[in-house]
CSV table of C-alpha atoms in Angstrom, one decimal:
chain,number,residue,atom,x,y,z
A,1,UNK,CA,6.4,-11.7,10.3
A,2,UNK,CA,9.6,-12.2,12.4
A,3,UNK,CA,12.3,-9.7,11.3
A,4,UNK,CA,15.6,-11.1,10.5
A,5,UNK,CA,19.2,-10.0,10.5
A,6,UNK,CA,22.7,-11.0,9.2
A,7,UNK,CA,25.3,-9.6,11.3
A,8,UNK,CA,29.5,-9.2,10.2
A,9,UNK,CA,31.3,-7.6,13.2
A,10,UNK,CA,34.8,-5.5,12.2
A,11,UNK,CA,36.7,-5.8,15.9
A,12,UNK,CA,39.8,-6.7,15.4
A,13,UNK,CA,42.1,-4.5,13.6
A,14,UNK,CA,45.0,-7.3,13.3
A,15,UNK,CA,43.5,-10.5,13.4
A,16,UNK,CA,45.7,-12.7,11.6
A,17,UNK,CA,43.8,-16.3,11.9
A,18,UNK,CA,41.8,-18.2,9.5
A,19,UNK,CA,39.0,-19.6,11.7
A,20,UNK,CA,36.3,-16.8,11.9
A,21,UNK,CA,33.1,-17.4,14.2
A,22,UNK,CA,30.0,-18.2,12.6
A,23,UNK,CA,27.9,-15.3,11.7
A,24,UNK,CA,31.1,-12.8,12.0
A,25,UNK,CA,33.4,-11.4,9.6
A,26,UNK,CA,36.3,-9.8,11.6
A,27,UNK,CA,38.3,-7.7,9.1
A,28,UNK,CA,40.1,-3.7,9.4
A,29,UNK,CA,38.2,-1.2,7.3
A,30,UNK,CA,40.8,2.0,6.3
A,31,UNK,CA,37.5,5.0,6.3
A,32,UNK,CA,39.9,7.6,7.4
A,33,UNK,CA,43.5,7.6,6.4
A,34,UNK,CA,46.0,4.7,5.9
A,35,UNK,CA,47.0,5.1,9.6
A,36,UNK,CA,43.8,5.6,11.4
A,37,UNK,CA,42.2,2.5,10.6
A,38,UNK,CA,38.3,2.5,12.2
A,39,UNK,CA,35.9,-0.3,13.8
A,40,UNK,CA,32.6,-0.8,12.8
A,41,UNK,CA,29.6,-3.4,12.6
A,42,UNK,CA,27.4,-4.7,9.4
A,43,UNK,CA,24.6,-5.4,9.8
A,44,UNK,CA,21.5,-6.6,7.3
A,45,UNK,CA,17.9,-5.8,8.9
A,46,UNK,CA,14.5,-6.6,6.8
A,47,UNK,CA,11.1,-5.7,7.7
A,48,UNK,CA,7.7,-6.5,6.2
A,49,UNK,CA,4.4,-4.0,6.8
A,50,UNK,CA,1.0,-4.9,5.2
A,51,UNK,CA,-1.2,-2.0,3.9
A,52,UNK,CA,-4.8,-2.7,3.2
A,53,UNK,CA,-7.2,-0.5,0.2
A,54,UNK,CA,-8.2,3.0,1.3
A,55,UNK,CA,-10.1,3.7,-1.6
A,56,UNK,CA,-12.9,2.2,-3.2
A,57,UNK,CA,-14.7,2.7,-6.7
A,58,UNK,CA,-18.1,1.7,-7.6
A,59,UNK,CA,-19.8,2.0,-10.9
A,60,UNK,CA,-23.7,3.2,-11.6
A,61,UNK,CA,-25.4,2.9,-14.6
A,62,UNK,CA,-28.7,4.1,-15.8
A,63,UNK,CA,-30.1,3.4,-19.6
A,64,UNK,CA,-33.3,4.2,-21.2
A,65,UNK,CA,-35.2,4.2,-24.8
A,66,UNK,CA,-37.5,6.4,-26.1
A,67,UNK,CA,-39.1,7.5,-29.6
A,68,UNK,CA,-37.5,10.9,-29.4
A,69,UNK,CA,-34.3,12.2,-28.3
A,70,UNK,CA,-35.7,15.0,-25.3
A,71,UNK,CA,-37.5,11.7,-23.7
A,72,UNK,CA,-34.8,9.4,-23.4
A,73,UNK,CA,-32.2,12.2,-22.6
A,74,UNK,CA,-34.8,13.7,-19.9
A,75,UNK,CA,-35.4,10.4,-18.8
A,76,UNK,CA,-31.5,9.6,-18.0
A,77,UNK,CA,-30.9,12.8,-16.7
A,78,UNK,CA,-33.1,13.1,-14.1
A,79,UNK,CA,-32.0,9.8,-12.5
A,80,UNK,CA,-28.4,11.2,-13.4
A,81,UNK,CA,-28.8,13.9,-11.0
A,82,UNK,CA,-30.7,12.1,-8.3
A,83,UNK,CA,-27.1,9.9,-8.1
A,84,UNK,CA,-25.0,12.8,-8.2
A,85,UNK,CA,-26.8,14.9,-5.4
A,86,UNK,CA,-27.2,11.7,-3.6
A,87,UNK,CA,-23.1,11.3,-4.2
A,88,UNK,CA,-23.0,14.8,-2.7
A,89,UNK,CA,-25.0,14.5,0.7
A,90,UNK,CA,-22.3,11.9,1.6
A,91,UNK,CA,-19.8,14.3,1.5
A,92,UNK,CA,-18.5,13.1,-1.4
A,93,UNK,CA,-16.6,15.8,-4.2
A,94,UNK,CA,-17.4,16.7,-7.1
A,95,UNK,CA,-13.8,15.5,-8.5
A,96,UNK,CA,-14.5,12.1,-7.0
A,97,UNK,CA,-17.4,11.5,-9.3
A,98,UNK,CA,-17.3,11.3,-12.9
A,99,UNK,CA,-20.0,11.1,-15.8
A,100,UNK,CA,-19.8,9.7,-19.5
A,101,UNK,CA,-23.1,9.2,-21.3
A,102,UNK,CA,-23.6,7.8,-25.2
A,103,UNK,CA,-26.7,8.1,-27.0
A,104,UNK,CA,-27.3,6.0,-30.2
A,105,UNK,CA,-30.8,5.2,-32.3
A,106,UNK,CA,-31.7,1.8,-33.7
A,107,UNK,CA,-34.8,1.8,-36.3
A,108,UNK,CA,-37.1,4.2,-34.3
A,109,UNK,CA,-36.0,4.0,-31.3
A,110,UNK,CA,-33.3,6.5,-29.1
A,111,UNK,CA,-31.0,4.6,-26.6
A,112,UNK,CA,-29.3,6.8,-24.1
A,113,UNK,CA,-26.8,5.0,-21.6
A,114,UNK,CA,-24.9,6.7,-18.8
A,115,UNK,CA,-23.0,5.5,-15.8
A,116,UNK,CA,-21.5,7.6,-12.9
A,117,UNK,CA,-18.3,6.1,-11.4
A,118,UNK,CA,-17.4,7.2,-7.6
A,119,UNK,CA,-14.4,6.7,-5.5
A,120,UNK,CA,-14.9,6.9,-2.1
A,121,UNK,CA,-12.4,6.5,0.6
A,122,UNK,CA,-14.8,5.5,3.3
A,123,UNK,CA,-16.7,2.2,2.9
A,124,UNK,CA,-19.2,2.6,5.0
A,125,UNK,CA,-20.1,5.7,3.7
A,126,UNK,CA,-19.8,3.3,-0.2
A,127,UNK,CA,-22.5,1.3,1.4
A,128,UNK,CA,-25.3,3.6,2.2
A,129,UNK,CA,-24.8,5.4,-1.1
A,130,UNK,CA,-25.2,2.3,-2.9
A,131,UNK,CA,-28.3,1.0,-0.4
A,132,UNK,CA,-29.8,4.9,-1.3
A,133,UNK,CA,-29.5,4.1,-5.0
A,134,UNK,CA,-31.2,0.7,-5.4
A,135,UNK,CA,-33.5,1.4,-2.3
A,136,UNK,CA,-35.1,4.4,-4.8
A,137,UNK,CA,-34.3,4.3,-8.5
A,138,UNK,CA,-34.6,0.1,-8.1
A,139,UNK,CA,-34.4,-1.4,-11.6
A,140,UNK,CA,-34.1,1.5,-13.2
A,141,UNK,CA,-30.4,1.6,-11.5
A,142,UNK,CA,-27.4,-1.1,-11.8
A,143,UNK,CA,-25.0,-0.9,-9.3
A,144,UNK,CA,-21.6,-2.6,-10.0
A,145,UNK,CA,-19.2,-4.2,-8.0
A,146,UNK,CA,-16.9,-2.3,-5.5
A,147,UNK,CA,-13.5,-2.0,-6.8
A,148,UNK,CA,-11.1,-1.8,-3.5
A,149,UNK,CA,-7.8,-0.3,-4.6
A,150,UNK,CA,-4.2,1.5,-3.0
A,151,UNK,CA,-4.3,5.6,-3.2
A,152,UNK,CA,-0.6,6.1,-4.6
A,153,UNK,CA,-0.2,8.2,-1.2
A,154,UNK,CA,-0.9,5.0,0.6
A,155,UNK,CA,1.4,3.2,-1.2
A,156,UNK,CA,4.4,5.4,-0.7
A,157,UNK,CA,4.1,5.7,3.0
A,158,UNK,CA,4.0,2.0,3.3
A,159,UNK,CA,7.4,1.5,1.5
A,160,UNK,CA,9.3,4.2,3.6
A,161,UNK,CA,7.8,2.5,6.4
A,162,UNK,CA,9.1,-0.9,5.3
A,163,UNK,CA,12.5,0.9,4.7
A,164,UNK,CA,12.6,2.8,7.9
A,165,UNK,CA,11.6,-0.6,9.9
A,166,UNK,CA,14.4,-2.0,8.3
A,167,UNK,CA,16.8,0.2,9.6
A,168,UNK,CA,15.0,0.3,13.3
A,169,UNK,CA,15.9,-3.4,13.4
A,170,UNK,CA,19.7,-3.5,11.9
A,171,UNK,CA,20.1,-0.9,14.7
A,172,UNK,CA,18.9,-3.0,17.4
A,173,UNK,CA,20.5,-6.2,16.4
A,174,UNK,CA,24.2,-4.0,16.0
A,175,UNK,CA,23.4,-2.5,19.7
A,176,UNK,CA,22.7,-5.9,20.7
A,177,UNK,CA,26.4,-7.3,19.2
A,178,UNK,CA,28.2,-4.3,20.2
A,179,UNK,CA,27.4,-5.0,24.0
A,180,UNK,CA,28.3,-8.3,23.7
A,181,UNK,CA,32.1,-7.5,22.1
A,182,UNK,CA,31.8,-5.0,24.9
A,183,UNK,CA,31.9,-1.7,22.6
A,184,UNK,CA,29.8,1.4,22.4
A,185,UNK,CA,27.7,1.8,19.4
A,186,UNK,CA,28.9,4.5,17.6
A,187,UNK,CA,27.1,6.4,14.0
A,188,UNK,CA,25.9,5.1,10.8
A,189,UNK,CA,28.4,5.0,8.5
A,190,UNK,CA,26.6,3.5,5.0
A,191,UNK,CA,22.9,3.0,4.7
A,192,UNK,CA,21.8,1.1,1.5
A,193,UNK,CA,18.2,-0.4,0.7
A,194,UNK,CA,19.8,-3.7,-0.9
A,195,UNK,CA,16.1,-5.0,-2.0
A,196,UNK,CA,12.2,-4.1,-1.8
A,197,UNK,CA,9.8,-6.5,-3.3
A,198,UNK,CA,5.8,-5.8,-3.0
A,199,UNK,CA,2.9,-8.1,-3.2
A,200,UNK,CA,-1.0,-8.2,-4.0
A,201,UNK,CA,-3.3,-10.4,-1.8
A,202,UNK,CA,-7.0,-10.3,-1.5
A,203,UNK,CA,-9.4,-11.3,1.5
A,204,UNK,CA,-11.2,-14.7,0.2
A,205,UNK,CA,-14.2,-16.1,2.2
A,206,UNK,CA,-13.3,-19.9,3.8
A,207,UNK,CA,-13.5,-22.8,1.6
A,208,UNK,CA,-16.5,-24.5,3.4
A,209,UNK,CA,-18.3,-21.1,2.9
A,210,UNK,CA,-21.4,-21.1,1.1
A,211,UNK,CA,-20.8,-20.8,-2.6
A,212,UNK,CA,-23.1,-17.6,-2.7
A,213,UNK,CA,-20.6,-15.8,-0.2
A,214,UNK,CA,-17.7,-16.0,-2.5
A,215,UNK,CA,-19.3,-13.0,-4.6
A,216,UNK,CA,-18.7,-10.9,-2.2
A,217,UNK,CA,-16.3,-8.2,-2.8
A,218,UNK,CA,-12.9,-8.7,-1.7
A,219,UNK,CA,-10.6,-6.2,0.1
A,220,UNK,CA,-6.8,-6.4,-2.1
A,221,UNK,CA,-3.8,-6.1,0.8
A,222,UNK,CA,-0.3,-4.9,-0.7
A,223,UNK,CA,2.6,-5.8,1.5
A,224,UNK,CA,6.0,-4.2,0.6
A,225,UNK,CA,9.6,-5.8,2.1
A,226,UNK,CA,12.6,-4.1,2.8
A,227,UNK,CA,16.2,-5.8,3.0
A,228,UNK,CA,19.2,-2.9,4.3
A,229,UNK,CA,22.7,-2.8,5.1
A,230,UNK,CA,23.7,-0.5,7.4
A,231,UNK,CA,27.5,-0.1,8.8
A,232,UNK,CA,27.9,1.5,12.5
A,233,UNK,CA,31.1,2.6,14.1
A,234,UNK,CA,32.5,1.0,17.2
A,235,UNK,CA,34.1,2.6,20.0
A,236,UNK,CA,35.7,1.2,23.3
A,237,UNK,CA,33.4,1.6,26.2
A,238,UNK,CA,36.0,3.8,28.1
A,239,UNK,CA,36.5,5.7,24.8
A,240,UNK,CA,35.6,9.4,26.2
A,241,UNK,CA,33.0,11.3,23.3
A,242,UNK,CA,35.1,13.9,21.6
């Protein structure tokens, strides 16, 4: 999306008329002291940047029932660790896999269920872990749904990148005005972030897409917005650099 800016341009200390050109506010601003009254340039700059999942979770479940409790809990926990060392040889760590298991008894019979739920930040690496699973446990496995979502570290880096884009195009839009009033762009004076929104949107398959192709899972994008202000001195071109 096409970044946008509002520009108000301070050039004229003593400007006493009414009229004002569109798109310019020309007004003194007293920074300094009551006698030293300094130039500068407003400008507002937004910026938009779109930040797709980087992590994914997937969810595999394994159940059994037996007569006694050594055959269903031997039973669940051999397939238990066939997933987790399967999870391992994919590089993936031990702190990005966890394990919950419940075991209850109805009449005479022991029902053990488990499920091992892994987060993976490469998803191509997701699925051949998942093919691995129901290529060799088959039925005996369920493999859920991948869940795509935002690391928090993701999601910080693409709001100070929204913010810092932002800025990048105030600055080029008040270089741009201060050429044309014929002054030299001088330092920030005030940077404020006036507003940031963020928004979820997922990948959806085409409308005249087979119905079957909609069950796919869908990759969620978060695009965050920045709006700034930021005010620049002004100096006169021939205005030697102190």
């Amino acid at each position: 999306m096409e970044s946008q800016s509002r520009v108000f341009a301070a050039v004229l200390p003593d400007f006493a008329g009414d009229e004002k050109e569109p798109g310019l506010e020309v007004r003194a601003v007293n920074r300094q002291s009551p006698g030293n009254r300094l130039r500068e340039v407003q400008v507002t700059g937004t910026a938009e940047v779109c930040c797709p999942a980087d992590r994914v979770s997937v969810r595999v479940s394994v159940s059994s029932s037996k007569e006694s409790v050594n055959e269903v809990t031997g039973s669940v926990s051999r397939r238990l660790e066939y997933i987790l060392q399967t999870v391992r040889q994919h590089g993936v760590a031990d702190k990005d896999a966890s394990v919950r298991k419940f075991l209850h008894r109805e009449a005479n019979q022991y029902h053990m269920e488990a499920e091992v739920v892994v987060t993976f930040s490469d998803f191509e690496k997701m699925e051949r872990v998942c093919s691995v699973l129901l290529e060799k446990l088959d039925r005996t496995v369920s493999v859920g749904t991948p869940q795509f979502f935002h690391s928090a570290e993701s999601l910080n880096h693409m709001r100070r990148r929204a913010c810092v884009s932002a800025v990048e195009n105030a600055q080029q839009k008040a270089c741009a005005v201060s050429q044309l009033l014929g002054q030299t762009l001088g330092p920030p004076l005030l940077v404020r972030e006036e507003e940031t929104r963020e928004w979820r949107t997922e990948d959806e398959e085409d409308a005249g897409q087979d119905a079957a192709r909609h069950h796919l899972p869908r990759s969620a994008t978060v695009t965050a917005s920045s709006r700034v202000s930021v005010s620049f001195s002004l100096r006169d071109r021939g205005r030697k650099k102190l």
